[in-house]
């Protein structure tokens, strides 16, 4: 058995109530259910209600993860939130979530690596738990991505949705489970292929998502496969040796392409892209939670998480659940 240190003690997720189907979008913009399904695998997405913020989604997912860990807020000492759609420019969404959870101790901060945010946040939490003195970190990926979409740009607005996922990561000595390997990368040369055209310093506005989808697609398949191989190599295994692959849910064709390159079966790949669309930093913990609660991912299973996003940023995490 491969040894791990910090273990995932709880998982939870939350999706806003409102579901928007492809057909509903096709009534407003020049697209079709057939095009969206064929090119991306997406059938529907959840969209946050007016007055429902990223912190609200994050809190709901966090409460479920804390309950799943059999803990209370008092047991936590760290909150890390991965988001590209913070409630406000500042304070951090993590600070707002800390307040909503009535947590009166510990530290809370946001990290920004777009769709790879949860993988980056897990790596940071894992490192901080190893360094001490922290014992239980709440790691959240939460997004209201619908708020930064240009709803007249059919090449982007059909691809994204809102949601949140969370994990509690805890120190554990002599555990056979836990995080085995982390791998993160970025390459700033590709900023122009996937970005938001606004921000506090440059435009004093929030801006909208812009993406050259087909070029992002090609890089994503290649870099995700490399990240998974690097992560597996750290642990001395082959990617196909894992029980489950929990990828960032951007496009079913990306998942199939990566699966083919690495010799994974379609049964090993957890896919929620049809129902959630791309929820950016929330997509990996959301998919993990779905597969844990429906009984596929079980304690003791070897799981590879992976993400790719704006920056470009990408990475993978190997863990024994
Ligand atoms: N409905 C109908 N037609 C459309 C739509 C739409 N919603 N959107 C684009 N089209 C048209 C285009 O205009 C184009 O028409 P043309 O051939 O007449 O010019 C045609 O469809 C093909 O467009 P492509 O962009 O080449 O289509 P592609 O097969 O590449 O699929 C997609 C597009 C789904 C965006 C795909 O490229 C993709 O998934 N890319 C990767 C996305 C990703 O992984 N992003 C990273 C994470 S996101 C983040 O970090 C924020």
PDB file of C-alpha atoms in Angstrom, residues 7-283:
ATOM      1  CA  UNK A   7      -6.277  12.487   4.433  1.00  0.00           C
ATOM      2  CA  UNK A   8      -9.559  13.641   2.910  1.00  0.00           C
ATOM      3  CA  UNK A   9     -11.882  13.316   5.924  1.00  0.00           C
ATOM      4  CA  UNK A  10     -14.987  14.890   4.375  1.00  0.00           C
ATOM      5  CA  UNK A  11     -16.460  15.830   0.991  1.00  0.00           C
ATOM      6  CA  UNK A  12     -19.510  17.935   0.094  1.00  0.00           C
ATOM      7  CA  UNK A  13     -21.008  19.911  -2.751  1.00  0.00           C
ATOM      8  CA  UNK A  14     -23.849  22.232  -3.639  1.00  0.00           C
ATOM      9  CA  UNK A  15     -25.618  23.185  -6.871  1.00  0.00           C
ATOM     10  CA  UNK A  16     -28.033  26.103  -7.229  1.00  0.00           C
ATOM     11  CA  UNK A  17     -31.644  25.074  -7.707  1.00  0.00           C
ATOM     12  CA  UNK A  18     -32.249  26.545 -11.152  1.00  0.00           C
ATOM     13  CA  UNK A  19     -31.407  24.285 -14.101  1.00  0.00           C
ATOM     14  CA  UNK A  20     -30.974  25.795 -17.565  1.00  0.00           C
ATOM     15  CA  UNK A  21     -31.188  23.313 -20.459  1.00  0.00           C
ATOM     16  CA  UNK A  22     -29.552  23.653 -23.869  1.00  0.00           C
ATOM     17  CA  UNK A  23     -32.999  24.103 -25.412  1.00  0.00           C
ATOM     18  CA  UNK A  24     -33.658  27.068 -23.121  1.00  0.00           C
ATOM     19  CA  UNK A  25     -30.400  28.692 -24.288  1.00  0.00           C
ATOM     20  CA  UNK A  26     -31.259  27.935 -27.917  1.00  0.00           C
ATOM     21  CA  UNK A  27     -34.402  30.043 -27.528  1.00  0.00           C
ATOM     22  CA  UNK A  28     -32.219  33.083 -26.660  1.00  0.00           C
ATOM     23  CA  UNK A  29     -29.054  32.704 -28.778  1.00  0.00           C
ATOM     24  CA  UNK A  30     -28.096  31.137 -32.129  1.00  0.00           C
ATOM     25  CA  UNK A  31     -27.206  27.630 -30.911  1.00  0.00           C
ATOM     26  CA  UNK A  32     -28.803  24.198 -30.583  1.00  0.00           C
ATOM     27  CA  UNK A  33     -28.994  21.290 -28.164  1.00  0.00           C
ATOM     28  CA  UNK A  34     -27.347  19.101 -30.864  1.00  0.00           C
ATOM     29  CA  UNK A  35     -24.324  21.423 -31.308  1.00  0.00           C
ATOM     30  CA  UNK A  36     -23.697  21.815 -27.562  1.00  0.00           C
ATOM     31  CA  UNK A  37     -24.079  18.072 -26.856  1.00  0.00           C
ATOM     32  CA  UNK A  38     -21.937  16.974 -29.796  1.00  0.00           C
ATOM     33  CA  UNK A  39     -19.091  19.471 -29.210  1.00  0.00           C
ATOM     34  CA  UNK A  40     -18.990  19.424 -25.405  1.00  0.00           C
ATOM     35  CA  UNK A  41     -21.249  16.696 -23.962  1.00  0.00           C
ATOM     36  CA  UNK A  42     -23.130  19.366 -21.957  1.00  0.00           C
ATOM     37  CA  UNK A  43     -26.932  18.963 -21.625  1.00  0.00           C
ATOM     38  CA  UNK A  44     -27.709  21.447 -18.840  1.00  0.00           C
ATOM     39  CA  UNK A  45     -26.121  23.698 -16.222  1.00  0.00           C
ATOM     40  CA  UNK A  46     -27.168  25.110 -12.819  1.00  0.00           C
ATOM     41  CA  UNK A  47     -27.363  28.904 -12.486  1.00  0.00           C
ATOM     42  CA  UNK A  48     -27.305  30.793  -9.173  1.00  0.00           C
ATOM     43  CA  UNK A  49     -30.383  32.808  -8.201  1.00  0.00           C
ATOM     44  CA  UNK A  50     -30.365  36.577  -7.946  1.00  0.00           C
ATOM     45  CA  UNK A  51     -28.864  37.436  -4.564  1.00  0.00           C
ATOM     46  CA  UNK A  52     -27.141  34.033  -4.297  1.00  0.00           C
ATOM     47  CA  UNK A  53     -23.383  34.589  -4.197  1.00  0.00           C
ATOM     48  CA  UNK A  54     -20.242  32.470  -4.552  1.00  0.00           C
ATOM     49  CA  UNK A  55     -19.864  32.521  -0.745  1.00  0.00           C
ATOM     50  CA  UNK A  56     -23.416  31.109  -0.334  1.00  0.00           C
ATOM     51  CA  UNK A  57     -22.634  28.209  -2.660  1.00  0.00           C
ATOM     52  CA  UNK A  58     -19.295  27.669  -0.893  1.00  0.00           C
ATOM     53  CA  UNK A  59     -20.900  27.685   2.578  1.00  0.00           C
ATOM     54  CA  UNK A  60     -23.513  25.091   1.536  1.00  0.00           C
ATOM     55  CA  UNK A  61     -20.815  22.775   0.129  1.00  0.00           C
ATOM     56  CA  UNK A  62     -18.604  23.386   3.189  1.00  0.00           C
ATOM     57  CA  UNK A  63     -21.366  22.469   5.669  1.00  0.00           C
ATOM     58  CA  UNK A  64     -21.879  19.132   3.862  1.00  0.00           C
ATOM     59  CA  UNK A  65     -18.120  18.407   3.841  1.00  0.00           C
ATOM     60  CA  UNK A  66     -17.784  19.277   7.556  1.00  0.00           C
ATOM     61  CA  UNK A  67     -20.756  17.014   8.366  1.00  0.00           C
ATOM     62  CA  UNK A  68     -19.288  14.215   6.214  1.00  0.00           C
ATOM     63  CA  UNK A  69     -16.039  14.563   8.212  1.00  0.00           C
ATOM     64  CA  UNK A  70     -17.996  14.255  11.486  1.00  0.00           C
ATOM     65  CA  UNK A  71     -16.508  17.545  12.575  1.00  0.00           C
ATOM     66  CA  UNK A  72     -17.699  20.981  13.610  1.00  0.00           C
ATOM     67  CA  UNK A  73     -16.407  24.387  12.543  1.00  0.00           C
ATOM     68  CA  UNK A  74     -14.405  24.441  15.795  1.00  0.00           C
ATOM     69  CA  UNK A  75     -12.204  21.620  14.468  1.00  0.00           C
ATOM     70  CA  UNK A  76     -11.077  23.620  11.422  1.00  0.00           C
ATOM     71  CA  UNK A  77      -8.060  25.914  11.467  1.00  0.00           C
ATOM     72  CA  UNK A  78      -7.721  26.898   7.813  1.00  0.00           C
ATOM     73  CA  UNK A  79     -10.076  27.843   4.951  1.00  0.00           C
ATOM     74  CA  UNK A  80      -8.767  28.076   1.393  1.00  0.00           C
ATOM     75  CA  UNK A  81     -11.197  29.076  -1.353  1.00  0.00           C
ATOM     76  CA  UNK A  82     -10.406  28.662  -5.045  1.00  0.00           C
ATOM     77  CA  UNK A  83     -12.553  31.031  -7.088  1.00  0.00           C
ATOM     78  CA  UNK A  84     -12.479  33.316 -10.120  1.00  0.00           C
ATOM     79  CA  UNK A  85     -15.833  34.830  -9.222  1.00  0.00           C
ATOM     80  CA  UNK A  86     -15.366  36.254  -5.697  1.00  0.00           C
ATOM     81  CA  UNK A  87     -18.318  38.003  -4.045  1.00  0.00           C
ATOM     82  CA  UNK A  88     -16.268  41.220  -3.976  1.00  0.00           C
ATOM     83  CA  UNK A  89     -12.788  42.362  -5.050  1.00  0.00           C
ATOM     84  CA  UNK A  90     -11.988  42.193  -1.340  1.00  0.00           C
ATOM     85  CA  UNK A  91     -12.270  40.874   1.351  1.00  0.00           C
ATOM     86  CA  UNK A  92     -11.606  37.350   0.161  1.00  0.00           C
ATOM     87  CA  UNK A  93     -14.564  35.029  -0.344  1.00  0.00           C
ATOM     88  CA  UNK A  94     -12.810  32.776   2.189  1.00  0.00           C
ATOM     89  CA  UNK A  95     -13.120  35.537   4.826  1.00  0.00           C
ATOM     90  CA  UNK A  96     -16.820  35.956   3.994  1.00  0.00           C
ATOM     91  CA  UNK A  97     -17.323  32.172   4.250  1.00  0.00           C
ATOM     92  CA  UNK A  98     -15.427  32.147   7.570  1.00  0.00           C
ATOM     93  CA  UNK A  99     -17.909  34.729   8.879  1.00  0.00           C
ATOM     94  CA  UNK A 100     -20.960  32.872   7.503  1.00  0.00           C
ATOM     95  CA  UNK A 101     -19.732  29.675   9.202  1.00  0.00           C
ATOM     96  CA  UNK A 102     -19.256  31.709  12.418  1.00  0.00           C
ATOM     97  CA  UNK A 103     -15.671  30.485  12.652  1.00  0.00           C
ATOM     98  CA  UNK A 104     -13.913  32.799  15.098  1.00  0.00           C
ATOM     99  CA  UNK A 105     -10.375  31.438  14.816  1.00  0.00           C
ATOM    100  CA  UNK A 106      -7.889  30.236  12.199  1.00  0.00           C
ATOM    101  CA  UNK A 107      -6.966  31.760   8.845  1.00  0.00           C
ATOM    102  CA  UNK A 108      -8.882  32.122   5.584  1.00  0.00           C
ATOM    103  CA  UNK A 109      -7.733  33.204   2.126  1.00  0.00           C
ATOM    104  CA  UNK A 110      -8.554  32.861  -1.584  1.00  0.00           C
ATOM    105  CA  UNK A 111      -6.382  31.537  -4.357  1.00  0.00           C
ATOM    106  CA  UNK A 112      -6.796  32.213  -8.077  1.00  0.00           C
ATOM    107  CA  UNK A 113      -5.834  29.673 -10.728  1.00  0.00           C
ATOM    108  CA  UNK A 114      -9.154  29.703 -12.642  1.00  0.00           C
ATOM    109  CA  UNK A 115     -10.326  26.156 -13.465  1.00  0.00           C
ATOM    110  CA  UNK A 116      -7.193  24.626 -11.888  1.00  0.00           C
ATOM    111  CA  UNK A 117      -7.873  26.478  -8.631  1.00  0.00           C
ATOM    112  CA  UNK A 118      -9.008  23.481  -6.596  1.00  0.00           C
ATOM    113  CA  UNK A 119      -5.899  21.453  -7.510  1.00  0.00           C
ATOM    114  CA  UNK A 120      -3.688  24.426  -6.556  1.00  0.00           C
ATOM    115  CA  UNK A 121      -5.645  24.915  -3.296  1.00  0.00           C
ATOM    116  CA  UNK A 122      -5.319  21.239  -2.342  1.00  0.00           C
ATOM    117  CA  UNK A 123      -1.558  21.416  -2.937  1.00  0.00           C
ATOM    118  CA  UNK A 124      -1.323  24.540  -0.726  1.00  0.00           C
ATOM    119  CA  UNK A 125      -3.464  22.964   2.023  1.00  0.00           C
ATOM    120  CA  UNK A 126      -1.440  19.733   1.876  1.00  0.00           C
ATOM    121  CA  UNK A 127       1.819  21.716   2.189  1.00  0.00           C
ATOM    122  CA  UNK A 128       0.513  23.863   5.059  1.00  0.00           C
ATOM    123  CA  UNK A 129      -0.723  20.805   6.983  1.00  0.00           C
ATOM    124  CA  UNK A 130       2.672  19.161   6.493  1.00  0.00           C
ATOM    125  CA  UNK A 131       4.449  22.338   7.678  1.00  0.00           C
ATOM    126  CA  UNK A 132       2.098  22.810  10.672  1.00  0.00           C
ATOM    127  CA  UNK A 133       0.652  23.857  13.009  1.00  0.00           C
ATOM    128  CA  UNK A 134      -2.623  23.317  11.087  1.00  0.00           C
ATOM    129  CA  UNK A 135      -4.663  20.134  11.590  1.00  0.00           C
ATOM    130  CA  UNK A 136      -7.866  20.431   9.529  1.00  0.00           C
ATOM    131  CA  UNK A 137      -8.122  22.527   6.367  1.00  0.00           C
ATOM    132  CA  UNK A 138     -11.398  23.278   4.598  1.00  0.00           C
ATOM    133  CA  UNK A 139     -10.656  23.505   0.865  1.00  0.00           C
ATOM    134  CA  UNK A 140     -13.447  24.928  -1.282  1.00  0.00           C
ATOM    135  CA  UNK A 141     -13.923  25.466  -5.016  1.00  0.00           C
ATOM    136  CA  UNK A 142     -16.880  27.805  -5.555  1.00  0.00           C
ATOM    137  CA  UNK A 143     -18.047  29.748  -8.595  1.00  0.00           C
ATOM    138  CA  UNK A 144     -20.870  31.880  -9.930  1.00  0.00           C
ATOM    139  CA  UNK A 145     -19.283  31.759 -13.373  1.00  0.00           C
ATOM    140  CA  UNK A 146     -22.588  32.793 -14.986  1.00  0.00           C
ATOM    141  CA  UNK A 147     -21.860  36.334 -13.704  1.00  0.00           C
ATOM    142  CA  UNK A 148     -18.757  36.770 -15.915  1.00  0.00           C
ATOM    143  CA  UNK A 149     -20.219  35.279 -19.105  1.00  0.00           C
ATOM    144  CA  UNK A 150     -21.115  37.316 -22.156  1.00  0.00           C
ATOM    145  CA  UNK A 151     -24.596  35.874 -22.726  1.00  0.00           C
ATOM    146  CA  UNK A 152     -24.455  37.011 -26.355  1.00  0.00           C
ATOM    147  CA  UNK A 153     -21.249  35.075 -27.098  1.00  0.00           C
ATOM    148  CA  UNK A 154     -22.468  31.596 -28.033  1.00  0.00           C
ATOM    149  CA  UNK A 155     -18.910  30.231 -28.189  1.00  0.00           C
ATOM    150  CA  UNK A 156     -18.485  30.619 -24.403  1.00  0.00           C
ATOM    151  CA  UNK A 157     -21.819  31.108 -22.602  1.00  0.00           C
ATOM    152  CA  UNK A 158     -23.141  27.613 -23.368  1.00  0.00           C
ATOM    153  CA  UNK A 159     -20.145  25.944 -21.695  1.00  0.00           C
ATOM    154  CA  UNK A 160     -20.274  27.109 -18.074  1.00  0.00           C
ATOM    155  CA  UNK A 161     -22.368  26.745 -14.925  1.00  0.00           C
ATOM    156  CA  UNK A 162     -22.420  27.634 -11.203  1.00  0.00           C
ATOM    157  CA  UNK A 163     -21.706  25.402  -8.199  1.00  0.00           C
ATOM    158  CA  UNK A 164     -19.400  24.583  -5.306  1.00  0.00           C
ATOM    159  CA  UNK A 165     -17.508  21.617  -3.889  1.00  0.00           C
ATOM    160  CA  UNK A 166     -15.486  21.220  -0.704  1.00  0.00           C
ATOM    161  CA  UNK A 167     -13.127  18.825   1.027  1.00  0.00           C
ATOM    162  CA  UNK A 168     -11.830  18.686   4.594  1.00  0.00           C
ATOM    163  CA  UNK A 169      -8.157  17.710   4.553  1.00  0.00           C
ATOM    164  CA  UNK A 170      -6.735  16.503   7.877  1.00  0.00           C
ATOM    165  CA  UNK A 171      -3.332  15.506   9.252  1.00  0.00           C
ATOM    166  CA  UNK A 172      -2.975  11.834  10.088  1.00  0.00           C
ATOM    167  CA  UNK A 173       0.177  10.058  11.152  1.00  0.00           C
ATOM    168  CA  UNK A 174       0.848   6.554   9.867  1.00  0.00           C
ATOM    169  CA  UNK A 175      -2.161   6.541   7.555  1.00  0.00           C
ATOM    170  CA  UNK A 176      -2.254   4.340   4.461  1.00  0.00           C
ATOM    171  CA  UNK A 177      -4.683   6.852   2.919  1.00  0.00           C
ATOM    172  CA  UNK A 178      -4.264  10.460   1.892  1.00  0.00           C
ATOM    173  CA  UNK A 179      -2.598  12.732  -0.618  1.00  0.00           C
ATOM    174  CA  UNK A 180       0.290  10.910  -2.273  1.00  0.00           C
ATOM    175  CA  UNK A 181       1.463  13.357  -4.938  1.00  0.00           C
ATOM    176  CA  UNK A 182       0.760  16.871  -6.212  1.00  0.00           C
ATOM    177  CA  UNK A 183       1.817  18.377  -9.523  1.00  0.00           C
ATOM    178  CA  UNK A 184       1.030  21.960 -10.636  1.00  0.00           C
ATOM    179  CA  UNK A 185       2.205  23.990 -13.640  1.00  0.00           C
ATOM    180  CA  UNK A 186       1.457  27.272 -15.352  1.00  0.00           C
ATOM    181  CA  UNK A 187       2.536  29.005 -18.564  1.00  0.00           C
ATOM    182  CA  UNK A 188       1.690  32.707 -18.883  1.00  0.00           C
ATOM    183  CA  UNK A 189       2.386  32.797 -22.626  1.00  0.00           C
ATOM    184  CA  UNK A 190      -1.179  31.679 -23.326  1.00  0.00           C
ATOM    185  CA  UNK A 191      -3.017  34.486 -21.489  1.00  0.00           C
ATOM    186  CA  UNK A 192      -4.601  35.630 -24.773  1.00  0.00           C
ATOM    187  CA  UNK A 193      -6.321  32.302 -25.462  1.00  0.00           C
ATOM    188  CA  UNK A 194      -8.430  32.274 -22.286  1.00  0.00           C
ATOM    189  CA  UNK A 195      -9.019  35.367 -20.154  1.00  0.00           C
ATOM    190  CA  UNK A 196     -11.535  37.860 -18.778  1.00  0.00           C
ATOM    191  CA  UNK A 197     -11.462  41.266 -20.495  1.00  0.00           C
ATOM    192  CA  UNK A 198     -11.872  43.321 -17.326  1.00  0.00           C
ATOM    193  CA  UNK A 199     -10.484  43.764 -13.832  1.00  0.00           C
ATOM    194  CA  UNK A 200     -10.053  46.362 -11.073  1.00  0.00           C
ATOM    195  CA  UNK A 201      -6.670  47.688 -12.170  1.00  0.00           C
ATOM    196  CA  UNK A 202      -7.074  47.697 -15.959  1.00  0.00           C
ATOM    197  CA  UNK A 203     -10.727  48.544 -16.538  1.00  0.00           C
ATOM    198  CA  UNK A 204     -12.317  49.107 -13.111  1.00  0.00           C
ATOM    199  CA  UNK A 205     -14.941  46.601 -14.197  1.00  0.00           C
ATOM    200  CA  UNK A 206     -15.516  42.852 -13.914  1.00  0.00           C
ATOM    201  CA  UNK A 207     -15.352  41.913 -17.632  1.00  0.00           C
ATOM    202  CA  UNK A 208     -16.398  38.816 -19.560  1.00  0.00           C
ATOM    203  CA  UNK A 209     -14.812  35.457 -20.391  1.00  0.00           C
ATOM    204  CA  UNK A 210     -13.031  35.302 -23.768  1.00  0.00           C
ATOM    205  CA  UNK A 211     -11.717  32.018 -25.141  1.00  0.00           C
ATOM    206  CA  UNK A 212     -10.192  30.639 -28.337  1.00  0.00           C
ATOM    207  CA  UNK A 213     -11.815  27.275 -27.634  1.00  0.00           C
ATOM    208  CA  UNK A 214     -10.212  25.042 -30.250  1.00  0.00           C
ATOM    209  CA  UNK A 215      -6.661  26.141 -29.324  1.00  0.00           C
ATOM    210  CA  UNK A 216      -7.371  25.697 -25.604  1.00  0.00           C
ATOM    211  CA  UNK A 217      -8.758  22.236 -26.388  1.00  0.00           C
ATOM    212  CA  UNK A 218      -5.521  21.005 -28.026  1.00  0.00           C
ATOM    213  CA  UNK A 219      -3.306  22.231 -25.172  1.00  0.00           C
ATOM    214  CA  UNK A 220      -5.663  20.873 -22.514  1.00  0.00           C
ATOM    215  CA  UNK A 221      -5.563  17.260 -23.744  1.00  0.00           C
ATOM    216  CA  UNK A 222      -1.754  17.309 -24.047  1.00  0.00           C
ATOM    217  CA  UNK A 223      -0.980  19.045 -20.735  1.00  0.00           C
ATOM    218  CA  UNK A 224      -3.516  17.088 -18.676  1.00  0.00           C
ATOM    219  CA  UNK A 225      -1.997  13.801 -19.845  1.00  0.00           C
ATOM    220  CA  UNK A 226       1.522  15.052 -18.958  1.00  0.00           C
ATOM    221  CA  UNK A 227       0.368  16.244 -15.508  1.00  0.00           C
ATOM    222  CA  UNK A 228      -1.183  12.865 -14.745  1.00  0.00           C
ATOM    223  CA  UNK A 229       1.941  11.015 -15.874  1.00  0.00           C
ATOM    224  CA  UNK A 230       4.160  13.305 -13.731  1.00  0.00           C
ATOM    225  CA  UNK A 231       1.906  12.805 -10.721  1.00  0.00           C
ATOM    226  CA  UNK A 232       1.808   9.025 -11.189  1.00  0.00           C
ATOM    227  CA  UNK A 233       5.614   8.938 -11.622  1.00  0.00           C
ATOM    228  CA  UNK A 234       6.106  10.675  -8.234  1.00  0.00           C
ATOM    229  CA  UNK A 235       4.161   7.753  -6.720  1.00  0.00           C
ATOM    230  CA  UNK A 236       5.910   5.126  -8.881  1.00  0.00           C
ATOM    231  CA  UNK A 237       2.723   3.976 -10.650  1.00  0.00           C
ATOM    232  CA  UNK A 238       1.189   4.184 -14.149  1.00  0.00           C
ATOM    233  CA  UNK A 239      -1.927   6.396 -14.646  1.00  0.00           C
ATOM    234  CA  UNK A 240      -3.954   3.321 -15.681  1.00  0.00           C
ATOM    235  CA  UNK A 241      -3.297   1.792 -12.214  1.00  0.00           C
ATOM    236  CA  UNK A 242      -5.709   4.264 -10.569  1.00  0.00           C
ATOM    237  CA  UNK A 243      -9.250   3.254  -9.611  1.00  0.00           C
ATOM    238  CA  UNK A 244     -10.866   6.594 -10.531  1.00  0.00           C
ATOM    239  CA  UNK A 245     -10.018   9.619 -12.632  1.00  0.00           C
ATOM    240  CA  UNK A 246     -11.851  12.767 -11.429  1.00  0.00           C
ATOM    241  CA  UNK A 247     -11.126  15.402 -14.075  1.00  0.00           C
ATOM    242  CA  UNK A 248     -12.036  19.049 -14.442  1.00  0.00           C
ATOM    243  CA  UNK A 249     -15.357  18.965 -16.306  1.00  0.00           C
ATOM    244  CA  UNK A 250     -14.723  21.249 -19.308  1.00  0.00           C
ATOM    245  CA  UNK A 251     -15.636  19.027 -22.232  1.00  0.00           C
ATOM    246  CA  UNK A 252     -16.488  15.314 -22.620  1.00  0.00           C
ATOM    247  CA  UNK A 253     -14.222  15.149 -25.685  1.00  0.00           C
ATOM    248  CA  UNK A 254     -11.248  16.306 -23.563  1.00  0.00           C
ATOM    249  CA  UNK A 255     -12.006  13.587 -20.979  1.00  0.00           C
ATOM    250  CA  UNK A 256     -12.289  10.924 -23.700  1.00  0.00           C
ATOM    251  CA  UNK A 257      -9.047  12.117 -25.364  1.00  0.00           C
ATOM    252  CA  UNK A 258      -7.089  12.029 -22.094  1.00  0.00           C
ATOM    253  CA  UNK A 259      -8.585   8.633 -21.238  1.00  0.00           C
ATOM    254  CA  UNK A 260      -7.480   7.204 -24.598  1.00  0.00           C
ATOM    255  CA  UNK A 261      -3.929   8.608 -24.237  1.00  0.00           C
ATOM    256  CA  UNK A 262      -3.495   7.102 -20.782  1.00  0.00           C
ATOM    257  CA  UNK A 263      -5.210   3.754 -21.364  1.00  0.00           C
ATOM    258  CA  UNK A 264      -8.108   4.452 -18.964  1.00  0.00           C
ATOM    259  CA  UNK A 265     -11.506   2.793 -19.439  1.00  0.00           C
ATOM    260  CA  UNK A 266     -14.604   4.993 -19.696  1.00  0.00           C
ATOM    261  CA  UNK A 267     -15.835   3.367 -16.431  1.00  0.00           C
ATOM    262  CA  UNK A 268     -12.778   4.790 -14.604  1.00  0.00           C
ATOM    263  CA  UNK A 269     -13.613   8.371 -15.652  1.00  0.00           C
ATOM    264  CA  UNK A 270     -16.037  10.318 -13.441  1.00  0.00           C
ATOM    265  CA  UNK A 271     -17.999  12.637 -15.721  1.00  0.00           C
ATOM    266  CA  UNK A 272     -20.570  15.189 -14.584  1.00  0.00           C
ATOM    267  CA  UNK A 273     -20.091  17.527 -17.533  1.00  0.00           C
ATOM    268  CA  UNK A 274     -23.525  16.643 -19.013  1.00  0.00           C
ATOM    269  CA  UNK A 275     -25.359  17.883 -15.910  1.00  0.00           C
ATOM    270  CA  UNK A 276     -23.043  20.506 -14.368  1.00  0.00           C
ATOM    271  CA  UNK A 277     -21.217  21.951 -17.441  1.00  0.00           C
ATOM    272  CA  UNK A 278     -17.922  23.669 -16.594  1.00  0.00           C
ATOM    273  CA  UNK A 279     -18.095  25.055 -13.042  1.00  0.00           C
ATOM    274  CA  UNK A 280     -14.421  26.112 -13.100  1.00  0.00           C
ATOM    275  CA  UNK A 281     -12.738  25.660  -9.684  1.00  0.00           C
ATOM    276  CA  UNK A 282     -15.826  23.866  -8.330  1.00  0.00           C
ATOM    277  CA  UNK A 283     -15.931  21.085 -10.913  1.00  0.00           C
TER     278      UNK A 283
END
